[in-house]
Amino acid sequence: IGVVSGEGFGLPVIFLSSFLLLLPVSLPHGALFTFGCRLYAEVHGRPSSWAVGKVYLYETLGTIVGGTVFVYLMLPYLHSVRIALIVSLLNLAVCLMLLKPFRQGRILAGTSAVALVAVGCILFGRGADQVHRLSVERQWQGQKVVYYGNSIYGNVVVVEDEGQYTFFSNGIPVVAAPVPDIAFVEEFVHIPMLSHPEPEEVLILSGGVGGVIREVLKHPTVKRIDYAELDPMLLEVLRRFADPSELDDPRVHVHNTDGRLFVRMSPRRYDIIFVGLRDPSNLQVNRLFTEEFFLLAKGKLGRGGILVLCLPGSLTYISEELRDLNACILRTLEAVYPHIRIIPGDLNLYLASSSPEVSRITPSLLAERMRERSLEVSLLTPGYLRYRLHRRWLDWFSASLKGAREGNNEDFAPLAVFRSLWYWNAIFAPSLRGWFGRLEGIGLGHILSFLLILTFALAFLLRLGRSSGVPFAVASTGFAGMLYDLMLVFAFQVLYGHVFHQIGILITALMSGMAAGSLFMASFSERVRRDLLCFAEIELAMIVFSISLPGTFLLLRSNPEGALIRWIFPVLSFISGFPVGAQFPLAARICLKSSPKLGTTAGMLYACDLMGGWVGGLVGGVFLLPVLGLTKTCWTLAALKLSSLVVFFASSWRPV
C-alpha cells in the first residue's frame, strides 16, 4: 500500500491494509465453520441444529484458550513469526488428523506432512529468528533498528541514527535521547515549574524519561518526583539505551502502574502534576483528560498546585477539528478549575489551578525565578519568555475558539476521543472531514427515528416475502455482544485503571458466558418445546440487560474502592455473553425447520453474527461511545434489540 515507517495514515488506509492482511486467514476461517457444522452432523448422526450448537461452542472455547495463551504465554516471550509458525504447526497437525480416515486424501496428507516437518524445522531452528529479523528490517526500511519487543501493553521499537535514539511505542515516537526535543521539554517543564513559587512535590504521569524528569530535577526546590509509567518494558529499554541517571536520582520514585490509578491511590499532595501524554487519541489515554480525572487531580494538588497538560496546536492556523478538540478540553477544565492559563503554540500548554496566581504569571516573574534557581536552559531566555507569553497569542487563540461545538469530555462520554480521531483523519484522510462533522451532529433521537423506520420496513418486507427475522436478530445480537465487551472493558478502565490481567479476565468471562449459553442451548434444545417463545425471551433478556447497565455503572462509580464490587465486572461480562451464546444454536434450529440446507443456514447465520460484531466494533468504538456516551449507547442497544424482537414477531406470526 506504499506506506513507509514513520508515516501517518487515516482510517481508509488502516481499513484497506487490515482487510488485505487478514483476508487469507479470515476467509478460510469463516468457511471452516460452515464445513465443520456439516461434517460434525454427518459424523455423529445427530440433528443439524445440535451440530451447529456444538461447533459454535467449540469455536468459542477455542477462542478463550487461544486468547489466554496468546496474551499470557506467547506475546510476552515470543515474536510474531514464532507465534505464526506455532499456529501453522497446530493447523497442519489437525489437517493430518482429519485426513487420516480418507484414502482419497493421501496426496494432500503427504503434502501436509512435508509442510509440518518444514515448519517445525524453521520454528525450532534459526529460521524463525532470521525471518523475523528480515520482517522487522522491511517494516522499518531505512532505519537502524537496535531493539524490537512486545509486552502485554504494546510494541516497543528503538531506532538509532548517529548516536541519537528514537523510542517508539505502538508505532508512535514517544522519546528522543540523548538529545530530546529541547523546545518542547523546556517549555513543558519550566514554564509550569516557574509558575509555582516553591515546587517541592512533583508527579509525572507518563512521558517523564527523555528530558522531562531531568529538567524538573534542575529546580533546587524539588524534594520528590513520583513518576508513573504503565509499561515496564519501555522503562527497561530506556534505561538500556538512554541516560539512566535521571531515574537513579534518589528524589525520583518510579511506579510501574496506570497513571490515573496511581493518582487515586496516592496519599500525597503535589505542587505540580504533569500529564505527559499529549493527545486523548484513545479511551485509555482519554482517562487523563476527563472532568472526573481533573476533579481527582484537583484533590491531590496542594495549596497553589498546578495541573499541566498539552494538546495539539498551531500559531498560524487553527482548523475546525483542532478548534473543537481544544475547546472540548478547555471547557472541561473550566468546569473544575477556576483559574486556567493557556500558552498557545504548536503544542498548546494548559496550566490549571485553584489559585489565581497561575493567571497572573508574567515573563518578568518567570525570568526572576529562573535567575533565583540558577537554571541552565538552552531556550527559555527572558526575551523568549516575553515572546511566548505575549498577550496577543492568547487573544488570537481565544478568538480562534469562537464558534466551537459544545460538549465536555467525561469518563462515560469521551467526546475528546472522537474529536482527536477527527483531527487525525483531517490530516491524513481529508476526504473524511465532512463525515466526522456530520457524525457528531447525530443524536439519540436521530438513531431512534432510524430504528423505528428500519423496524417497520423490515417487518413489512419480511412479511411480504414470508422470510424469517432471525438473521436480523442474530446480526443485532452480534452487534450487541461486541458493544457489551467494549463497554464493560471501557467502564472497568475508567473506574479501576489499566490493570491488564483483570481486563483479560473480563474478556475471558464474556467468552465463557457465550460458551455456557451455547452449551446450555445445545444440550437442552431438544427439550425446548416452543422455539419461537424461547428466542423472544432471549431477545427480551438482552433488552433488560442493556437498560440496567447505566444504573449499574453509576452504582459502581459511587463506590470504586470496594473489592467485592470490583469482581462484579466479571459477573456482568459472563451475564452479557450468556444470551449471545444461547441464541445462536436456537436460531439455527428455527431456520433449519424451514430450510434444511445445513451448510447454507449455518454459513448465513455465522456471517450475520460476525457482520454484526464487526459493525458494532466500528460504530461503537468510533461513534457511539465517544459521541453519545455510555448511557445513551446502552439505550441504543436496548432500542436495537427491541427492533429485532418486533421484526422477529412480525415475520414469525402467522394468522390461524
XYZ file of C-alpha atoms in Angstrom:
656
model
C 0.000 0.000 0.000
C 3.042 2.253 -0.192
C 3.285 3.209 3.496
C 6.790 3.713 4.878
C 7.959 3.697 8.506
C 7.170 6.897 10.340
C 4.313 7.804 8.011
C 0.894 8.522 9.467
C -2.275 7.474 7.692
C -6.016 7.670 8.178
C -8.911 5.261 8.524
C -9.221 4.293 4.812
C -5.620 3.034 4.653
C -5.984 1.302 8.033
C -9.150 -0.439 6.835
C -7.662 -1.469 3.486
C -4.394 -2.764 4.922
C -6.172 -4.676 7.701
C -8.588 -6.204 5.209
C -5.848 -7.339 2.839
C -3.619 -8.700 5.614
C -6.373 -10.669 7.337
C -8.220 -11.872 4.228
C -6.058 -15.001 3.652
C -6.803 -16.113 7.230
C -10.338 -14.845 7.800
C -11.778 -16.234 4.548
C -10.985 -19.914 5.285
C -11.833 -19.332 8.958
C -15.376 -18.378 8.015
C -15.666 -21.262 5.559
C -14.441 -23.767 8.158
C -17.441 -23.049 10.379
C -19.869 -23.993 7.625
C -17.966 -27.142 6.665
C -17.442 -28.018 10.317
C -21.175 -27.941 11.057
C -21.978 -30.204 8.125
C -19.128 -32.613 8.855
C -19.964 -32.801 12.563
C -23.592 -33.644 11.818
C -22.576 -36.409 9.371
C -20.001 -37.967 11.694
C -22.229 -38.049 14.777
C -25.533 -38.676 13.021
C -27.317 -36.067 15.156
C -29.754 -33.287 14.191
C -28.312 -30.388 12.243
C -29.236 -27.794 14.888
C -27.379 -29.851 17.505
C -24.265 -29.862 15.303
C -24.400 -26.087 14.799
C -24.616 -25.525 18.554
C -21.710 -27.862 19.274
C -19.438 -26.337 16.626
C -20.295 -22.837 17.860
C -19.465 -23.974 21.400
C -16.115 -25.475 20.399
C -15.188 -22.376 18.421
C -15.947 -20.192 21.453
C -13.899 -22.443 23.729
C -11.034 -22.316 21.241
C -11.212 -18.528 21.231
C -10.989 -18.479 25.042
C -7.983 -20.804 25.105
C -6.293 -19.088 22.158
C -6.740 -15.601 23.580
C -5.480 -16.627 27.015
C -2.440 -18.474 25.679
C -1.613 -15.669 23.250
C -1.788 -12.848 25.813
C -0.156 -14.531 28.788
C 2.200 -17.143 27.304
C 3.047 -16.170 23.736
C 3.064 -12.382 23.488
C 5.498 -11.674 26.370
C 8.030 -14.319 25.289
C 7.740 -14.957 21.525
C 7.956 -12.734 18.476
C 5.242 -12.685 15.823
C 6.955 -15.096 13.407
C 7.294 -17.817 16.048
C 3.662 -17.337 17.062
C 2.556 -17.625 13.430
C 4.643 -20.789 12.974
C 3.157 -22.372 16.119
C -0.359 -21.683 14.825
C 0.645 -23.139 11.437
C 2.043 -26.224 13.154
C -1.217 -26.787 15.034
C -3.304 -26.339 11.894
C -1.165 -28.781 9.911
C -1.412 -31.345 12.717
C -5.209 -31.014 12.747
C -5.237 -31.314 8.959
C -3.379 -34.638 9.170
C -5.808 -35.904 11.812
C -8.798 -35.029 9.629
C -7.288 -36.633 6.515
C -6.309 -39.881 8.234
C -9.618 -41.769 7.611
C -9.795 -40.755 3.935
C -7.760 -42.701 1.401
C -8.507 -40.167 -1.322
C -6.591 -37.529 0.613
C -3.211 -39.254 0.621
C -1.580 -36.676 -1.646
C -2.890 -33.807 0.464
C -1.881 -35.662 3.637
C 1.624 -36.179 2.288
C 1.900 -32.522 1.370
C 0.691 -31.551 4.836
C 3.222 -33.878 6.467
C 6.079 -32.354 4.466
C 4.851 -28.859 5.358
C 4.604 -29.899 9.015
C 8.228 -31.024 9.065
C 9.374 -27.880 7.245
C 7.512 -25.576 9.618
C 8.888 -27.498 12.603
C 12.454 -27.129 11.333
C 12.019 -23.385 10.849
C 10.322 -22.993 14.228
C 12.871 -24.908 16.282
C 15.887 -23.826 14.251
C 17.286 -20.402 13.464
C 14.961 -19.778 10.547
C 12.217 -18.156 12.639
C 14.576 -15.543 14.060
C 16.050 -14.819 10.642
C 12.604 -14.359 9.087
C 11.617 -12.112 11.992
C 14.754 -10.002 11.557
C 14.086 -9.606 7.827
C 10.465 -8.710 8.550
C 11.458 -6.009 11.041
C 14.044 -4.600 8.632
C 11.409 -4.499 5.914
C 8.886 -2.860 8.220
C 11.402 -0.223 9.347
C 13.118 0.141 5.987
C 15.751 2.872 6.005
C 16.025 2.808 9.807
C 18.605 1.095 12.004
C 16.534 -0.933 14.470
C 18.518 -1.697 17.630
C 15.634 -3.083 19.671
C 12.260 -4.653 18.887
C 9.992 -6.183 21.520
C 6.407 -6.782 22.574
C 4.913 -6.538 26.034
C 1.336 -7.093 27.127
C 0.874 -3.328 26.785
C 2.176 -2.875 23.258
C 5.087 -2.897 20.842
C 8.370 -1.112 21.653
C 10.930 -0.257 18.963
C 14.192 1.690 19.220
C 15.925 3.082 16.133
C 19.379 4.675 16.128
C 20.853 7.351 13.888
C 24.384 8.639 14.596
C 24.079 8.091 18.325
C 20.564 9.550 18.587
C 17.864 7.095 19.680
C 14.153 7.365 18.966
C 11.817 5.212 21.029
C 8.506 4.121 19.512
C 5.536 2.767 21.451
C 2.965 1.101 19.187
C 4.491 2.899 16.216
C 4.320 6.371 17.788
C 7.562 8.204 18.718
C 7.476 8.898 22.462
C 11.082 9.672 23.453
C 14.220 11.008 21.772
C 17.564 10.543 23.533
C 20.190 11.519 24.454
C 19.157 14.847 22.869
C 15.425 15.376 23.496
C 13.015 17.788 21.846
C 14.550 20.721 23.703
C 11.891 23.270 22.758
C 9.042 21.083 23.977
C 10.753 19.775 27.109
C 11.895 23.168 28.376
C 8.541 24.847 27.755
C 6.516 21.935 29.125
C 8.585 21.693 32.319
C 9.967 25.102 33.182
C 7.010 27.391 32.492
C 4.761 25.470 34.947
C 7.592 24.922 37.458
C 8.458 28.631 37.402
C 4.770 29.490 37.773
C 4.836 27.923 41.243
C 6.750 29.847 43.947
C 8.305 26.743 45.514
C 7.560 23.378 43.822
C 8.679 20.542 46.092
C 6.423 17.564 45.282
C 6.018 16.719 41.575
C 4.005 13.976 39.881
C 4.632 12.957 36.257
C 2.084 10.727 34.529
C 3.898 9.063 31.576
C 6.470 10.621 29.272
C 8.921 11.508 32.026
C 12.062 9.839 30.713
C 13.921 11.520 27.895
C 14.218 15.024 29.262
C 11.202 15.889 31.424
C 12.498 14.389 34.686
C 15.982 15.766 34.044
C 14.608 19.289 33.605
C 12.403 19.034 36.707
C 15.441 17.994 38.755
C 17.179 21.246 37.794
C 14.876 23.100 40.185
C 16.614 23.112 43.594
C 13.300 23.266 45.475
C 12.248 19.796 44.274
C 12.306 17.178 47.041
C 10.409 14.323 45.428
C 9.269 13.206 41.971
C 6.740 10.408 41.554
C 6.816 9.012 38.020
C 4.021 6.674 36.901
C 4.674 4.718 33.677
C 2.457 1.820 32.661
C 4.756 -0.318 30.509
C 7.818 -1.661 32.392
C 9.386 -2.771 29.094
C 9.532 0.836 27.911
C 11.362 1.849 31.085
C 13.725 -1.107 30.786
C 14.608 -0.164 27.216
C 15.042 3.490 28.166
C 17.491 2.503 30.902
C 19.380 0.411 28.376
C 19.745 2.953 25.578
C 19.190 6.357 27.197
C 20.911 8.061 30.114
C 19.560 6.297 33.231
C 20.944 8.909 35.620
C 17.661 10.814 35.869
C 15.916 7.652 37.102
C 18.743 6.879 39.538
C 18.375 10.170 41.401
C 17.180 9.401 44.967
C 14.432 12.006 44.617
C 12.841 10.053 41.739
C 10.387 7.274 42.586
C 9.263 5.147 39.627
C 5.900 3.368 39.713
C 5.005 0.771 37.065
C 1.281 1.363 37.162
C -1.563 3.164 35.459
C -1.290 6.924 35.944
C -4.873 7.572 36.938
C -4.909 4.606 39.285
C -1.779 5.993 40.949
C -3.369 9.418 41.404
C -6.385 7.871 43.088
C -4.330 5.636 45.392
C -1.530 8.071 46.289
C -1.842 9.668 49.752
C 0.474 12.551 48.819
C -0.318 16.074 47.677
C 1.635 17.622 44.831
C 2.658 21.092 43.806
C 2.770 20.171 40.121
C 1.068 17.299 38.270
C 2.308 16.772 34.704
C 0.182 14.803 32.232
C 2.876 13.590 29.841
C 0.517 12.303 27.144
C -0.224 14.901 24.501
C -3.419 13.767 22.790
C -6.561 11.921 24.056
C -6.493 9.743 20.953
C -7.848 6.570 22.565
C -10.018 5.555 25.504
C -7.022 4.648 27.670
C -5.250 8.000 27.284
C -8.513 9.936 27.403
C -8.947 8.949 31.054
C -6.334 11.619 31.887
C -8.324 14.351 30.098
C -11.820 13.932 31.553
C -13.759 16.040 34.026
C -13.643 13.227 36.575
C -9.848 12.986 36.355
C -9.480 16.754 36.647
C -11.543 16.596 39.854
C -9.388 13.730 41.110
C -6.179 15.633 40.337
C -7.576 18.769 41.978
C -7.958 16.837 45.210
C -4.298 15.771 45.039
C -2.914 19.271 44.470
C -1.530 21.224 47.385
C -2.038 24.916 48.032
C -1.332 26.771 44.785
C -0.818 23.452 42.966
C -0.923 23.324 39.162
C -2.170 20.649 36.758
C -0.200 20.729 33.493
C -1.226 19.198 30.168
C -0.804 19.930 26.492
C -2.776 19.439 23.289
C -2.019 19.767 19.574
C -1.984 23.401 18.498
C -0.704 25.910 15.980
C 0.494 29.515 15.914
C -0.554 30.057 12.295
C -3.959 28.457 11.687
C -6.403 26.550 13.896
C -8.623 24.276 11.832
C -12.181 23.353 12.743
C -11.069 19.975 14.093
C -8.218 21.449 16.143
C -10.528 24.171 17.450
C -13.182 21.719 18.626
C -10.639 19.407 20.284
C -9.043 22.227 22.277
C -12.408 23.788 23.112
C -13.678 20.471 24.457
C -10.770 20.065 26.891
C -10.773 23.758 27.830
C -14.479 23.674 28.731
C -13.859 20.515 30.738
C -11.021 22.187 32.650
C -13.168 25.268 33.266
C -15.832 23.066 34.860
C -13.308 22.087 37.567
C -10.633 24.786 37.891
C -11.457 28.476 38.385
C -8.122 29.656 37.001
C -6.547 28.460 33.735
C -3.576 29.889 31.876
C -3.033 28.870 28.254
C 0.250 29.283 26.389
C -0.624 28.719 22.704
C 1.925 27.080 20.430
C 2.469 24.083 18.197
C 1.540 22.279 21.398
C -0.889 24.315 23.490
C 0.181 24.322 27.135
C -2.606 24.377 29.749
C -1.942 25.345 33.382
C -4.972 24.793 35.642
C -5.151 25.695 39.313
C -7.453 26.661 42.165
C -5.143 29.591 42.878
C -5.453 32.871 40.947
C -1.653 33.129 40.888
C -1.482 30.960 37.767
C -3.422 33.614 35.847
C -1.063 36.360 36.987
C 2.257 34.956 35.806
C 4.333 37.357 33.738
C 7.529 36.926 31.725
C 9.426 39.083 34.221
C 8.240 36.966 37.173
C 9.315 33.736 35.455
C 12.665 35.242 34.471
C 13.269 36.387 38.061
C 12.518 32.929 39.464
C 14.717 31.380 36.796
C 17.652 33.513 37.982
C 16.915 32.710 41.636
C 17.011 28.991 40.904
C 20.121 29.270 38.686
C 18.521 27.233 35.917
C 20.717 26.198 32.999
C 18.476 26.211 29.932
C 19.005 26.392 26.186
C 15.830 28.110 25.013
C 13.988 29.937 27.788
C 15.713 33.301 27.752
C 13.878 36.357 29.131
C 13.290 37.503 25.569
C 11.844 34.170 24.544
C 9.533 34.183 27.570
C 8.269 37.639 26.595
C 7.572 36.337 23.098
C 5.785 33.139 24.200
C 3.690 34.801 26.913
C 2.744 37.869 24.882
C -0.919 38.741 25.260
C -1.552 38.728 21.516
C -1.147 34.934 21.324
C -3.793 34.316 23.974
C -6.168 36.837 22.371
C -5.687 35.195 18.976
C -6.199 31.724 20.445
C -9.387 32.765 22.280
C -10.759 34.333 19.105
C -9.937 31.166 17.145
C -12.038 29.054 19.534
C -15.200 31.065 18.911
C -17.907 29.005 17.235
C -16.570 25.703 18.562
C -19.016 22.852 19.100
C -20.382 22.325 22.585
C -19.628 19.337 24.787
C -17.397 18.386 27.707
C -15.131 15.368 27.935
C -16.311 12.886 30.569
C -15.382 9.387 31.678
C -18.573 7.838 30.338
C -18.860 10.262 27.399
C -15.313 10.511 25.947
C -16.030 13.146 23.314
C -12.354 14.137 23.028
C -11.523 10.706 21.584
C -13.868 11.334 18.668
C -12.543 14.847 18.107
C -8.951 13.641 18.261
C -9.778 10.982 15.674
C -11.432 13.665 13.560
C -8.336 15.872 13.807
C -6.028 12.976 12.905
C -8.079 11.998 9.858
C -8.350 15.618 8.722
C -4.560 15.480 8.323
C -4.128 12.004 6.837
C -7.557 11.349 5.256
C -9.010 14.769 4.315
C -11.882 13.156 2.408
C -13.397 12.056 5.742
C -13.503 15.542 7.298
C -17.112 16.171 6.364
C -18.250 12.748 7.534
C -16.885 13.263 11.031
C -18.649 16.605 11.304
C -21.949 15.007 10.315
C -21.462 12.110 12.727
C -21.079 14.421 15.709
C -24.378 16.036 14.761
C -26.234 12.726 15.136
C -28.057 12.366 18.440
C -30.043 9.664 20.177
C -33.276 10.984 18.655
C -31.929 10.509 15.126
C -30.883 6.934 15.914
C -34.243 6.033 17.464
C -36.062 7.501 14.455
C -33.873 5.463 12.098
C -34.514 2.271 14.077
C -38.259 2.925 14.025
C -38.262 3.278 10.237
C -35.988 0.238 9.874
C -38.272 -1.849 12.091
C -41.410 -1.127 10.083
C -39.598 -1.536 6.753
C -38.068 -4.915 7.670
C -41.285 -6.173 9.250
C -43.247 -5.283 6.122
C -40.709 -6.731 3.677
C -40.223 -9.959 5.626
C -43.973 -10.463 5.988
C -44.399 -9.796 2.298
C -41.679 -12.266 1.319
C -42.568 -14.784 4.034
C -38.968 -14.637 5.271
C -37.615 -15.020 8.783
C -36.464 -12.202 11.026
C -33.964 -14.495 12.737
C -30.913 -13.363 10.673
C -31.550 -9.723 11.618
C -31.868 -10.725 15.274
C -28.591 -12.674 15.113
C -26.826 -9.723 13.466
C -28.143 -7.330 16.118
C -27.007 -9.757 18.832
C -23.510 -9.829 17.333
C -23.586 -6.029 17.373
C -24.737 -6.014 20.999
C -22.198 -8.632 22.089
C -19.314 -6.607 20.703
C -20.580 -3.441 22.365
C -21.090 -5.214 25.696
C -17.429 -6.178 25.548
C -16.317 -2.639 24.662
C -18.492 -1.011 27.315
C -17.524 -3.313 30.168
C -13.794 -3.089 29.451
C -14.111 0.672 28.982
C -16.052 1.152 32.237
C -13.582 -1.044 34.109
C -10.644 1.010 32.835
C -12.380 4.234 33.816
C -13.114 3.040 37.349
C -10.063 0.939 38.180
C -7.323 1.814 35.727
C -5.495 -0.280 33.173
C -4.988 -3.446 35.206
C -4.232 -5.601 32.196
C -4.672 -9.056 33.706
C -8.047 -8.101 35.140
C -9.171 -6.812 31.751
C -8.111 -10.194 30.361
C -10.351 -11.747 32.996
C -13.266 -9.627 31.740
C -12.851 -10.783 28.155
C -12.434 -14.393 29.264
C -15.586 -14.079 31.399
C -17.584 -12.774 28.439
C -16.392 -15.595 26.186
C -17.097 -18.087 28.979
C -20.630 -16.735 29.186
C -21.027 -17.264 25.446
C -19.687 -20.804 25.772
C -22.026 -21.540 28.693
C -25.011 -20.161 26.791
C -24.157 -22.199 23.710
C -23.615 -25.345 25.788
C -26.903 -24.843 27.611
C -28.914 -24.388 24.428
C -27.129 -27.168 22.533
C -27.697 -29.578 25.419
C -31.307 -28.673 26.152
C -32.581 -27.523 22.764
C -34.454 -30.782 22.239
C -36.360 -30.148 25.484
C -37.405 -26.675 24.374
C -40.930 -27.089 23.036
C -41.625 -23.534 21.950
C -38.602 -22.348 19.998
C -40.082 -19.006 18.995
C -41.072 -18.099 22.541
C -37.635 -19.066 23.883
C -35.977 -16.966 21.166
C -38.145 -13.983 22.092
C -37.280 -14.434 25.773
C -33.565 -14.226 24.932
C -34.203 -11.016 22.989
C -36.167 -9.589 25.917
C -33.386 -10.541 28.357
C -30.866 -8.553 26.303
C -33.189 -5.535 26.292
C -33.497 -5.643 30.081
C -29.731 -6.114 30.496
C -28.981 -3.133 28.231
C -31.364 -0.887 30.169
C -29.920 -1.953 33.529
C -26.260 -1.313 32.649
C -26.179 2.518 33.059
C -27.549 2.336 36.598
C -25.106 -0.443 37.426
C -22.154 1.618 36.195
C -23.261 4.647 38.214
C -23.604 2.475 41.316
C -20.110 1.076 40.823
C -18.664 4.545 40.262
C -20.137 5.718 43.573
C -18.072 3.075 45.421
C -14.976 2.292 43.329
C -12.895 1.140 46.283
C -14.954 -1.929 47.219
C -13.051 -5.130 46.423
C -16.298 -7.087 46.167
C -17.769 -4.584 43.720
C -14.659 -4.888 41.544
C -15.478 -8.534 40.924
C -18.973 -7.646 39.760
C -17.449 -6.776 36.378
C -16.501 -10.383 35.512
C -20.010 -11.427 36.562
C -21.514 -8.761 34.286
C -19.266 -9.932 31.453
C -20.396 -13.537 31.932
C -24.062 -12.500 32.014
C -23.681 -10.388 28.859
C -22.135 -13.309 26.981
C -24.705 -15.937 28.015
C -27.654 -14.803 25.811
C -25.292 -14.128 22.896
C -24.068 -17.730 23.004
C -27.509 -19.205 23.728
C -29.247 -17.511 20.830
C -27.102 -18.878 18.003
C -27.945 -22.626 18.347
C -31.626 -21.762 18.790
C -31.537 -19.519 15.727
C -30.044 -22.385 13.722
C -32.780 -24.745 14.920
C -35.544 -22.308 13.922
C -34.055 -21.613 10.489
C -33.341 -25.288 9.739
C -37.043 -26.085 10.112
C -37.812 -24.016 7.030
C -34.518 -24.549 5.190
C -32.956 -27.996 5.675
C -29.679 -26.999 3.961
C -27.298 -27.141 6.909
C -24.270 -25.565 5.236
C -26.221 -22.634 3.796
C -28.093 -21.940 7.027
C -25.029 -22.196 9.277
C -22.966 -20.009 6.957
C -25.692 -17.376 6.689
C -26.221 -17.128 10.452
C -22.495 -17.120 11.150
C -21.999 -14.336 8.602
C -24.784 -12.298 10.240
C -23.222 -12.803 13.670
C -19.757 -11.731 12.511
C -21.055 -8.823 10.447
C -22.997 -7.531 13.435
C -19.895 -7.787 15.609
C -17.774 -6.001 13.008
C -20.246 -3.136 12.661
C -20.587 -2.967 16.449
C -16.842 -2.676 16.931
C -16.504 0.012 14.262
C -19.591 2.097 15.032
C -19.367 1.575 18.777
C -15.684 2.431 19.117
C -15.627 5.339 16.669
C -19.053 6.927 17.163
C -21.462 5.578 19.797
C -19.233 5.517 22.890
C -17.261 8.733 22.182
C -20.164 10.878 20.921
C -23.274 9.520 22.650
C -21.565 8.233 25.777
C -22.055 5.062 27.756
C -25.632 5.642 28.930
C -27.094 6.570 25.543
C -25.166 3.719 23.911
C -26.929 1.309 26.281
C -30.275 2.840 25.348
C -29.372 2.482 21.677
C -28.650 -1.218 22.228
C -31.974 -1.674 24.021
C -33.773 0.029 21.124
C -31.932 -2.123 18.569
C -32.856 -5.340 20.362
C -36.462 -4.139 20.705
C -36.424 -3.544 16.949
C -35.133 -7.069 16.256
C -37.765 -8.501 18.636
C -40.587 -6.691 16.827
C -39.242 -7.778 13.432
C -38.921 -11.355 14.693
C -42.531 -11.426 15.925
C -43.831 -9.762 12.772
C -42.077 -12.256 10.494
C -42.876 -15.326 12.622
C -46.516 -14.677 13.473
C -48.953 -16.424 11.195
C -52.741 -15.968 11.465
C -54.607 -19.133 12.395
